[in-house]
Tab-separated table of C-alpha atoms in Angstrom:
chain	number	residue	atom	x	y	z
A	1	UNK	CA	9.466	6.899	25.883
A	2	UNK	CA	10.956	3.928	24.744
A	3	UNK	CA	9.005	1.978	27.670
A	4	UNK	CA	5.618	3.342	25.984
A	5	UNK	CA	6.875	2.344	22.097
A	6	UNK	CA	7.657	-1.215	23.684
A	7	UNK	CA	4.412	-1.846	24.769
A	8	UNK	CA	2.707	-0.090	21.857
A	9	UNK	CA	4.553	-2.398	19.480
A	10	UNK	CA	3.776	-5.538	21.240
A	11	UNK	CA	0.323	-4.592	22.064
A	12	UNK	CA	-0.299	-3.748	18.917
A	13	UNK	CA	1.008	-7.457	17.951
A	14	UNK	CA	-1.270	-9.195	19.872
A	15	UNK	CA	-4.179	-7.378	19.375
A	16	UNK	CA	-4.000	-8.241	15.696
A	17	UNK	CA	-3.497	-11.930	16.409
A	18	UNK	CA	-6.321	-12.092	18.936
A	19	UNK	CA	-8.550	-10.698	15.887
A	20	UNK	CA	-7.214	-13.725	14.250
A	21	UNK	CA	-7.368	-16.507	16.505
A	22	UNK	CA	-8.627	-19.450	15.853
A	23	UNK	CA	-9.962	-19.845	19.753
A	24	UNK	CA	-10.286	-16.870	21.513
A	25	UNK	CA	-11.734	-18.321	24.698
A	26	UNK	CA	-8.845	-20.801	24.893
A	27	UNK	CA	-6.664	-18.307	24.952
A	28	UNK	CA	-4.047	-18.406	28.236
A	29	UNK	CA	-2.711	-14.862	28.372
A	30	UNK	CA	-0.260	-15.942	30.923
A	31	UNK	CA	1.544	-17.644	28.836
A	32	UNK	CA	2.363	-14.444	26.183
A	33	UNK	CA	3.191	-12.244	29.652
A	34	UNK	CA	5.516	-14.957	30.330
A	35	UNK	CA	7.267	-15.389	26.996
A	36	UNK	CA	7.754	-11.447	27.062
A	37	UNK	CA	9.079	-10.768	31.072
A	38	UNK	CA	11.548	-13.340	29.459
A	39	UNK	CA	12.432	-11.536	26.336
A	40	UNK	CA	12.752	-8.190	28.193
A	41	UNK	CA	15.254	-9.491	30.811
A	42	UNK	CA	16.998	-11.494	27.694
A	43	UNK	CA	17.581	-7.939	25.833
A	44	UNK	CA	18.025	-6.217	28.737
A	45	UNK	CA	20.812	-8.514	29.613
A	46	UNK	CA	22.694	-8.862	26.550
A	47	UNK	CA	22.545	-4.969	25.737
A	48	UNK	CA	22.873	-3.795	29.075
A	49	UNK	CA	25.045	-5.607	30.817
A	50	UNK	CA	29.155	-6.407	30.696
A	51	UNK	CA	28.451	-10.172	30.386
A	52	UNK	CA	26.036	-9.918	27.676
A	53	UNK	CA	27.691	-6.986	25.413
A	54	UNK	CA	30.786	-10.001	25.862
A	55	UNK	CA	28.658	-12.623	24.536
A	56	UNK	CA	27.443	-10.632	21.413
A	57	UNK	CA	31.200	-9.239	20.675
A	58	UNK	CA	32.098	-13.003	21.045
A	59	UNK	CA	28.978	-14.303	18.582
A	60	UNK	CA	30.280	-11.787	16.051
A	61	UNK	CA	33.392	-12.044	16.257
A	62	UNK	CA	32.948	-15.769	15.954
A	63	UNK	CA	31.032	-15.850	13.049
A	64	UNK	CA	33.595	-13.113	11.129
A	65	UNK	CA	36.417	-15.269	12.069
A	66	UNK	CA	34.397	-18.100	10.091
A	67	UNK	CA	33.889	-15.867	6.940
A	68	UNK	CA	37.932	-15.015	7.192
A	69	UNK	CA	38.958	-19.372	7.066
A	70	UNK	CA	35.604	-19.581	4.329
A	71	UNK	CA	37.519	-17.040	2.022
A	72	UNK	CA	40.766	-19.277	1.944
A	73	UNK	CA	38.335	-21.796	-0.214
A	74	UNK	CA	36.904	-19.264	-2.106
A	75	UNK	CA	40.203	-17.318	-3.065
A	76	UNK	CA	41.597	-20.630	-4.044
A	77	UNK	CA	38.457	-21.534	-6.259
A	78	UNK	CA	37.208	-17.908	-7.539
A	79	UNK	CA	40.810	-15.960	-6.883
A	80	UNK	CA	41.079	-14.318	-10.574
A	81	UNK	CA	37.012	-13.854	-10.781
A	82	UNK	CA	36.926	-11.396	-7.897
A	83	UNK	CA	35.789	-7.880	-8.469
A	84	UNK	CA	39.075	-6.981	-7.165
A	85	UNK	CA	38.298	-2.910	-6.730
A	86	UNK	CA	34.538	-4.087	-5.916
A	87	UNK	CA	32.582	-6.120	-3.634
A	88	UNK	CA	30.929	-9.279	-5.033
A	89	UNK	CA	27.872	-10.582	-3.248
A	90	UNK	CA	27.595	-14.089	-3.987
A	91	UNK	CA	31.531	-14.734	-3.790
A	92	UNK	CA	31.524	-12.739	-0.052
A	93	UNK	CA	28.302	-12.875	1.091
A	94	UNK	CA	26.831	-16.198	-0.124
A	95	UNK	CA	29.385	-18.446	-0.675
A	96	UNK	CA	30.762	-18.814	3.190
A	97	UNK	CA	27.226	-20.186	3.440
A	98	UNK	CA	29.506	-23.855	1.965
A	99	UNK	CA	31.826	-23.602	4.967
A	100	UNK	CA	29.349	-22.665	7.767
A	101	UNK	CA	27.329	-24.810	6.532
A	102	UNK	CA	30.053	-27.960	6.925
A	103	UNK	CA	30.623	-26.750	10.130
A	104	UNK	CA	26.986	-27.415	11.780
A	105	UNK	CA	27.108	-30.652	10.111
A	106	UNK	CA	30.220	-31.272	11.796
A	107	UNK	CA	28.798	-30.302	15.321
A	108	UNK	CA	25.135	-32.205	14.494
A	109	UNK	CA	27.201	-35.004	13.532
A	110	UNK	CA	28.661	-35.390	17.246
A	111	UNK	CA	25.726	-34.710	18.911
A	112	UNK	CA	26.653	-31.347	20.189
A	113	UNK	CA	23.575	-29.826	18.539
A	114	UNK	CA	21.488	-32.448	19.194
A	115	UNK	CA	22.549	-32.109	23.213
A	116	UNK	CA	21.886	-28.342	23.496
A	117	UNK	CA	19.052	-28.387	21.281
A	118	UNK	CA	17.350	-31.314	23.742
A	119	UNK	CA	18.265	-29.346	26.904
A	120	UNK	CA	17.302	-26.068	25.593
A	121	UNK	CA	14.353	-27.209	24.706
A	122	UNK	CA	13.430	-28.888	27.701
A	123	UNK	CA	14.252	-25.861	29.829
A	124	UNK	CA	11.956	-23.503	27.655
A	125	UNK	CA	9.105	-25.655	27.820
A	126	UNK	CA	9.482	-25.893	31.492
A	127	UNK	CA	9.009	-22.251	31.926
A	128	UNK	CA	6.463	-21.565	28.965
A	129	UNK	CA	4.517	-24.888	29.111
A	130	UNK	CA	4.252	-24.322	25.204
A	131	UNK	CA	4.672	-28.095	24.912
A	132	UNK	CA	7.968	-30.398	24.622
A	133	UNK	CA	7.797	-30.525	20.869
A	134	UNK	CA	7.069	-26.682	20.359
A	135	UNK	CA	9.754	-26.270	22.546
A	136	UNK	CA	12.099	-28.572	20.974
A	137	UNK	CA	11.209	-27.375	17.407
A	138	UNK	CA	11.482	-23.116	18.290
A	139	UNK	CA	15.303	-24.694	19.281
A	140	UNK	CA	16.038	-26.432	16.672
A	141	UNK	CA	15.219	-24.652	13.693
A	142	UNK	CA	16.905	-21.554	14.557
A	143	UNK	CA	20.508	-24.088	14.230
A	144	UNK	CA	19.105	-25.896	11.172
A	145	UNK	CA	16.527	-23.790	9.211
A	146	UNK	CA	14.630	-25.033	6.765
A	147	UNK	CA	13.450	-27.184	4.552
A	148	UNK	CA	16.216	-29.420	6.508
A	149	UNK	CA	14.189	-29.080	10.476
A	150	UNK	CA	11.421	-30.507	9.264
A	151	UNK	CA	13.652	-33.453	8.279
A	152	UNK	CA	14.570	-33.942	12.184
A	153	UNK	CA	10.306	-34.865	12.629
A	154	UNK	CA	9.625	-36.654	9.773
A	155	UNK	CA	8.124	-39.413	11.088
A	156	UNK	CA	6.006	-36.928	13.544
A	157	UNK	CA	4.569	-34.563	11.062
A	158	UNK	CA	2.278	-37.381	9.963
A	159	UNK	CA	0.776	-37.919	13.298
A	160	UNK	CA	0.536	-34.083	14.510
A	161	UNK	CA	-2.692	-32.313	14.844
A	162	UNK	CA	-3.479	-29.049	13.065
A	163	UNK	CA	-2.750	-27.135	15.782
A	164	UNK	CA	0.787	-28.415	16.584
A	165	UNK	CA	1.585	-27.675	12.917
A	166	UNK	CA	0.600	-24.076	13.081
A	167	UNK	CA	2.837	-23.541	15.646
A	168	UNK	CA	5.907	-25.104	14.501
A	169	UNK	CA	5.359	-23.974	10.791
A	170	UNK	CA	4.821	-20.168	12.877
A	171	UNK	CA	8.777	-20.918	14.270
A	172	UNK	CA	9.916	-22.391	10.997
A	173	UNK	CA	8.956	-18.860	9.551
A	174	UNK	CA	10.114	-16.768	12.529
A	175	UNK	CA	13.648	-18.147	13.134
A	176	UNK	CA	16.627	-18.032	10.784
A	177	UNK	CA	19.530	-20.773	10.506
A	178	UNK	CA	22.795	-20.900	12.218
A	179	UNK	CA	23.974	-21.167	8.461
A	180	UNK	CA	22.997	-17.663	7.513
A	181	UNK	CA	24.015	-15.495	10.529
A	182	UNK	CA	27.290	-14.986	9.205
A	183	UNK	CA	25.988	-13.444	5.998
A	184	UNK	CA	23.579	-11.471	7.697
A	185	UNK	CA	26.535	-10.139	9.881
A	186	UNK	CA	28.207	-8.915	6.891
A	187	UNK	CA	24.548	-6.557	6.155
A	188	UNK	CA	24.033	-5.911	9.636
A	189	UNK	CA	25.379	-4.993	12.933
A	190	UNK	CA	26.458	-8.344	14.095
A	191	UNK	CA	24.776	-7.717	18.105
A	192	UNK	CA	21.224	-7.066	16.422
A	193	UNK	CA	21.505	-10.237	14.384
A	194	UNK	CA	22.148	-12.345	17.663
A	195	UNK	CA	19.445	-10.650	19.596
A	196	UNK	CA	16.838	-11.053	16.978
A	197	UNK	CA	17.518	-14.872	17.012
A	198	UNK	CA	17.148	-15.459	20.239
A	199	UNK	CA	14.178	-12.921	20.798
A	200	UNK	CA	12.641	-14.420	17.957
A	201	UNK	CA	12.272	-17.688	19.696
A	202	UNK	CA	10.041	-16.774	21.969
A	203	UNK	CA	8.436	-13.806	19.586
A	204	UNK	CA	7.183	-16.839	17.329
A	205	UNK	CA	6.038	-19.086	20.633
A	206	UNK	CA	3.764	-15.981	21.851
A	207	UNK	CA	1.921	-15.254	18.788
A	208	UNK	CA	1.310	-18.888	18.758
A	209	UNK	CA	-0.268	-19.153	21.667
A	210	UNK	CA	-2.568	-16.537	20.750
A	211	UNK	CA	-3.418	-16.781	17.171
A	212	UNK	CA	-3.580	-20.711	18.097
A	213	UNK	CA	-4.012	-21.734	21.409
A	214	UNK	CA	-4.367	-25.226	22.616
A	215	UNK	CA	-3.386	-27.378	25.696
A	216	UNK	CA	-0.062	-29.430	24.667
A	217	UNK	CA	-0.052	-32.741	26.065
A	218	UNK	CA	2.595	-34.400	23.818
A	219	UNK	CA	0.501	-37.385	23.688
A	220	UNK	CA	0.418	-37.581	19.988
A	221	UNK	CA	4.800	-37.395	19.653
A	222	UNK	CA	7.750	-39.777	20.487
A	223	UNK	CA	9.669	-36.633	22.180
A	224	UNK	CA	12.405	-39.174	22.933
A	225	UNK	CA	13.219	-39.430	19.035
A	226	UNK	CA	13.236	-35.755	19.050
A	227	UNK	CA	17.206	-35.343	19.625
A	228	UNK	CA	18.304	-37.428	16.670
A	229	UNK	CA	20.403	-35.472	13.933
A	230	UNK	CA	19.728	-35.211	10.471
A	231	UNK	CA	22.403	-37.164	9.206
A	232	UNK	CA	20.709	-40.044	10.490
A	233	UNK	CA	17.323	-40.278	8.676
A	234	UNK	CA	18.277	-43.290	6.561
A	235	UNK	CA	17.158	-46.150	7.709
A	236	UNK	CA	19.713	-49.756	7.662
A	237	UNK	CA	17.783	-52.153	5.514
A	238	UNK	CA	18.723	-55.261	7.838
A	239	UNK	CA	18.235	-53.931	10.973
A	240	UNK	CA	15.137	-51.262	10.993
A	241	UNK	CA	17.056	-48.187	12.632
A	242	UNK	CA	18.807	-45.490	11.848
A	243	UNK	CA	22.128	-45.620	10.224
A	244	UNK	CA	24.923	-43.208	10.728
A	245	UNK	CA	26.343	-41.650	7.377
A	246	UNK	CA	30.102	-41.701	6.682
A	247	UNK	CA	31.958	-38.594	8.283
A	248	UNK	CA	33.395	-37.662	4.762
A	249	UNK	CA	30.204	-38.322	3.175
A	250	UNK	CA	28.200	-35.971	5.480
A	251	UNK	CA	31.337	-33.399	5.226
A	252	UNK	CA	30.523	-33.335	1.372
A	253	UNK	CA	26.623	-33.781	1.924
A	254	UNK	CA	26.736	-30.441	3.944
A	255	UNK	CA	28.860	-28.286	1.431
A	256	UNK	CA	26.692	-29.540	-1.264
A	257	UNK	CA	23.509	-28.127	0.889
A	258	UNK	CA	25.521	-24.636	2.137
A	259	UNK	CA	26.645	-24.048	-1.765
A	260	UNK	CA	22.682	-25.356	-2.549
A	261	UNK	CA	21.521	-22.416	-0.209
A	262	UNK	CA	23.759	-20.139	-1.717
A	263	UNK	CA	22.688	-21.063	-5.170
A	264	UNK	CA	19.013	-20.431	-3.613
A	265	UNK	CA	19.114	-17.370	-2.384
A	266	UNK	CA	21.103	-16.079	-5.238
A	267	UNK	CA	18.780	-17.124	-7.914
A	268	UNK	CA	16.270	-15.450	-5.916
A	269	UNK	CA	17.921	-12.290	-5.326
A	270	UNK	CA	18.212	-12.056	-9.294
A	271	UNK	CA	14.150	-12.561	-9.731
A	272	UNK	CA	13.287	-9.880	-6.947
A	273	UNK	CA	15.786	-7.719	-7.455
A	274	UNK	CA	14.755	-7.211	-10.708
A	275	UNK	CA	11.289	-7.782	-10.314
A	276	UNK	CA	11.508	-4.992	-8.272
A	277	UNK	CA	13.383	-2.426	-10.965
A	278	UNK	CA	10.784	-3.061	-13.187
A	279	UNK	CA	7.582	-2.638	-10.562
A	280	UNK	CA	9.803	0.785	-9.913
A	281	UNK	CA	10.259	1.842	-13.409
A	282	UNK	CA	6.637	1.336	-13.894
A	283	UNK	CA	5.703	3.566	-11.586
A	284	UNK	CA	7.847	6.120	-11.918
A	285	UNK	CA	6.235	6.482	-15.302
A	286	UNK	CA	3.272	7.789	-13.793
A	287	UNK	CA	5.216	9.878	-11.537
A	288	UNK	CA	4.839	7.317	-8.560
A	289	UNK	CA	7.679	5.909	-5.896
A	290	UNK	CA	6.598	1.956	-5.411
A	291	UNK	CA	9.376	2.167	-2.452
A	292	UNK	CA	7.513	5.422	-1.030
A	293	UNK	CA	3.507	4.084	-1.529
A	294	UNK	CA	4.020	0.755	0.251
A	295	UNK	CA	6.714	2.608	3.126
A	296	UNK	CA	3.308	4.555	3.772
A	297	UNK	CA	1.292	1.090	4.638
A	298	UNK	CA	4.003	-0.103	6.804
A	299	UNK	CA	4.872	3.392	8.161
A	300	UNK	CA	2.166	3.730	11.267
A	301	UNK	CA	3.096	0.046	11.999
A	302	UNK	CA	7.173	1.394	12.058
A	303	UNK	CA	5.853	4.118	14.363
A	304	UNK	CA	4.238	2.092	17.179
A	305	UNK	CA	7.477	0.478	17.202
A	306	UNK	CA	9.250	3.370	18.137
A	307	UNK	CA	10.879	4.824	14.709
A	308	UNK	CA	10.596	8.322	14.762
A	309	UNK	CA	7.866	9.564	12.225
A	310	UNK	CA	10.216	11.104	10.186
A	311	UNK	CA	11.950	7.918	9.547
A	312	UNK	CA	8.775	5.939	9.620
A	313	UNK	CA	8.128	5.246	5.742
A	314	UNK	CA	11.924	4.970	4.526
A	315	UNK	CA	11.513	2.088	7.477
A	316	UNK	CA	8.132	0.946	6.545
A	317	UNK	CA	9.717	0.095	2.878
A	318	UNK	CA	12.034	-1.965	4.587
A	319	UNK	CA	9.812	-3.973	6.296
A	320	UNK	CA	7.197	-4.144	3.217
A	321	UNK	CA	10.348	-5.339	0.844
A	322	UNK	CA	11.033	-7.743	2.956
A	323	UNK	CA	7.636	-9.350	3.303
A	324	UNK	CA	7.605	-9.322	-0.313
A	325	UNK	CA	10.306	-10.330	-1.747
A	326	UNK	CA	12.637	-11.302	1.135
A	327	UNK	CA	15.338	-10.518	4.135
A	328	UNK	CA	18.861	-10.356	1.587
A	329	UNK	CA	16.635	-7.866	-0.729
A	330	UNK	CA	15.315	-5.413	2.486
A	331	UNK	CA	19.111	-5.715	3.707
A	332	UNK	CA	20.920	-4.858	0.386
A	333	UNK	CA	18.131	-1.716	0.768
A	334	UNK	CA	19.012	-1.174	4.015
A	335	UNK	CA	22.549	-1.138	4.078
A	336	UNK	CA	22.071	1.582	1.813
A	337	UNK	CA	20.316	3.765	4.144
A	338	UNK	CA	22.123	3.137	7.347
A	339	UNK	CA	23.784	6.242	7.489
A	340	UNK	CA	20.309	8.135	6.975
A	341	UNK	CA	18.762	6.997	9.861
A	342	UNK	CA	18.963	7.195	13.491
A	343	UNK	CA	20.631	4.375	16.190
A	344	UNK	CA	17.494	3.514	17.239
A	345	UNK	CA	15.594	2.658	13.768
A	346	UNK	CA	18.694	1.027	12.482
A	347	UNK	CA	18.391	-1.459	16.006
A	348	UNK	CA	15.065	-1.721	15.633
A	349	UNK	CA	14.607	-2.537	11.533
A	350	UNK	CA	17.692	-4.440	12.159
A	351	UNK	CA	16.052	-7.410	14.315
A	352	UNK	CA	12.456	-6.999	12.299
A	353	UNK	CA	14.942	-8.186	9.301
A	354	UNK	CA	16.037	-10.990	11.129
A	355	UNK	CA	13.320	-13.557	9.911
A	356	UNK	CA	11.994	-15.885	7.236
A	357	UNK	CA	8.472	-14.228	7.323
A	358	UNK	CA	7.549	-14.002	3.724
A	359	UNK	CA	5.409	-15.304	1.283
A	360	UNK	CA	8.302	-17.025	-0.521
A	361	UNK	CA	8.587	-18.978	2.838
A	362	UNK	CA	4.864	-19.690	2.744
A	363	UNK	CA	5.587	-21.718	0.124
A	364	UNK	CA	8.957	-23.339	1.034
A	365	UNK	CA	6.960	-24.989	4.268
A	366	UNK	CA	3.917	-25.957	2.648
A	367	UNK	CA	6.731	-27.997	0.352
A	368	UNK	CA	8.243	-29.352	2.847
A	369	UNK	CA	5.781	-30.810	4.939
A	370	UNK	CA	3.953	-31.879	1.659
A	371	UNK	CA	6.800	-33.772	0.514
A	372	UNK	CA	6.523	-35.574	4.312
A	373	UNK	CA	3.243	-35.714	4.226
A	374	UNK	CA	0.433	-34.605	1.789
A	375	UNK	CA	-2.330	-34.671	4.255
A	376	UNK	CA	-0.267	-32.431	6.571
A	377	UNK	CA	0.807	-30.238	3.608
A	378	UNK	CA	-2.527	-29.418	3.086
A	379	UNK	CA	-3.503	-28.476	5.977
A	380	UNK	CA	-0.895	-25.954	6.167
A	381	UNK	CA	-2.028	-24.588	3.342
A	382	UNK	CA	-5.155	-23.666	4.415
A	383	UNK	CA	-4.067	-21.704	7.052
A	384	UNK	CA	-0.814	-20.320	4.942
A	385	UNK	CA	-1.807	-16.912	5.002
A	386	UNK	CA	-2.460	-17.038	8.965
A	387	UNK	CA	0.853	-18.225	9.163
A	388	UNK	CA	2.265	-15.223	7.040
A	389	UNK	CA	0.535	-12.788	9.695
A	390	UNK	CA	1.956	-14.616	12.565
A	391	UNK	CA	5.492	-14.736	12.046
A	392	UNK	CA	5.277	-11.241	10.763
A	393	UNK	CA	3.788	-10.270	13.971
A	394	UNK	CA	6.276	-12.077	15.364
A	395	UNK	CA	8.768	-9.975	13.803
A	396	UNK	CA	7.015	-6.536	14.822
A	397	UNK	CA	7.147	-8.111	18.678
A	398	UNK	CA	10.914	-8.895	18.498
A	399	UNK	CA	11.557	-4.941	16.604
A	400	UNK	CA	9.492	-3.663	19.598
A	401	UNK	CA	11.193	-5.219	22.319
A	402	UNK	CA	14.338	-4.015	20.981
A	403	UNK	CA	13.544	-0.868	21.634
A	404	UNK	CA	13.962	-0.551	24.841
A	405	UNK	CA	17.578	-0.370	25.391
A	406	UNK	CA	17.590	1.923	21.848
């Protein structure tokens, strides 16, 4: 049974991006096939198997050791502020977002990201012939996330075709960064979280190559200048190239963007939160459940992906929050239901979570590559809403998959 929900999920995924292609006869369906034999033998072996249950225990206990050493700094900051018979969000959940946050600056500054994101890369593209930059970018922003990937092309996003940017902006939206795992953790079971990044690689690269397929050739990039890390985008006056910040500068210039983040999401959290209370009180005064009537659009979709029908709509409301609003406010939901749900739609709702696909995000790219580049910018724009339905479907392929070991 969970073999059938699988492929009903997926299916289901790429029939709706096939209606939306922008080339349906250019469409190579071996690449897709390819993207998911990989994805089942990646959940099958992390789930499955003694090796890969090791590597997930390892990820999360990794990343809760790192919100343990972030809480020294924020007891010694915000000590007498805590809630001390509570539990403050921002203070446990957003704030080791600073040290996490120093930390991948510390390991892009000596070119340890830089090295696995280059070989990574170059190993995925080998297999999926998605392109060297695709490959490269599907990589990369899962460590950096965004707006600060985008800063690793910048002088590429001015020369890449329309196509190339759909299918990085489609990543951009699927992945999430190495930064935020560790609050996710603290929301959901840490195994799904490190499965859903890695499935959602590949999730993001199929949909891709269906809602926008194209031969890659690369001839339009410098791959070479792919691998450089963000701290060195400034450029020395005297002699044309790149410049290498200070270590202690680029120690405080990646707290200032982890507490930036934090302030982010926050301030967010705040608007829908409450944007959603008052959507709810309004309907309630007509005798209506907001949660309920959109859980009963996204229910069928929460059935083909294996969530039992009874569970279908409280799931559904999940997954319509978080295209809404976004992933922290479907989580906070969530982690209020968990105990009202089965193993199975827990996993499964758990990875679906596990992305930046929402129209908030719409909006953050089309920035971002504005800000590059306003041509570029624009043409994201007119295909923003395409983009929304990819990496959403992306989402629904990465919840289906799994499934199977649920």
């Amino acid at each position: 049974m969970s073999i059938l929900f699988a492929i009903t999920g997926v299916l289901f995924a790429l029939i709706i991006a096939y209606l939306f292609s922008f080339d349906r006869k250019s469409i190579d369906f071996k690449k897709p096939v390819i993207m998911l034999i990989i994805q089942v033998l990646l959940v099958l072996f992390m789930m499955n198997t003694t090796i890969g249950l090791t590597i997930l225990t390892a990820m999360g206990g990794f990343f809760e050791g790192l919100i343990k050493v972030s809480k020294a700094g924020i007891d010694f900051v915000f000590g007498d502020l805590q809630n001390k018979g509570g539990y403050t969000f921002f203070l446990n959940v957003l704030l080791p977002l600073v040290f996490i946050s120093v930390l991948i600056g510390i390991f892009n500054y000596i070119k340890v990201l830089p090295f696995v994101i280059k070989y990574v890369g170059i190993a995925i593209n080998k297999i999926t012939r998605m392109g060297r930059l695709e490959s490269y970018f599907a990589i990369s922003t899962a460590m950096f996330g965004q707006p600060e990937v985008y800063l690793t092309i910048k002088d590429i996003i001015p020369k890449l075709s329309r196509a190339k940017l759909y299918t990085i902006a489609t990543s951009g939206m699927s992945a999430v960064s190495m930064a935020m795992l560790g609050s996710y953790m603290q929301m959901l079971e840490p195994k799904f979280v490190v499965t859903a990044v890695m499935l959602n690689i590949f999730s993001a690269l199929i949909i891709a190559s269906v809602i926008n397929p194209y031969q890659s050739d690369d001839s339009d990039v410098e791959i070479e200048n792919l691998t450089q890390s963000t701290e060195e985008t400034d450029i020395d006056s005297k002699t044309g190239k790149p410049k290498k910040v200070p270590f202690f500068q680029m120690i405080g210039d990646s707290a200032m963007d982890g507490f930036k983040i934090a302030i982010v999401v926050a301030v967010m959290l705040l608007a829908f939160i409450s944007l959603m209370e008052a959507i709810n009180i309004i309907f309630s005064g007509i005798g209506l459940d907001f949660k309920q009537l959109i859980g009963y659009v996204f229910a069928p979709i929460a059935f083909i992906m294996g969530i039992p029908w009874s569970e279908a709509v409280s799931a559904g409301s999940l997954m319509a929050t978080k295209l809404i609003t976004n992933e922290f406010v479907a989580m906070l939901d969530f982690k209020h239901t968990l105990g009202d749900v089965s193993a199975r739609t827990q996993g499964i709702i758990s990875v679906y979570l596990v992305s930046f696909a929402n129209f908030g995000t719409v909006g953050i790219i089309v920035g971002s590559i504005k800000g590059i580049s306003d041509k570029q910018g624009e043409k994201v724009a007119s295909f923003a809403m395409r983009l929304l339905l990819g990496s959403t479907l992306a989402s629904i392929i990465s919840g289906s998959i799994i499934g199977l070991v649920l």
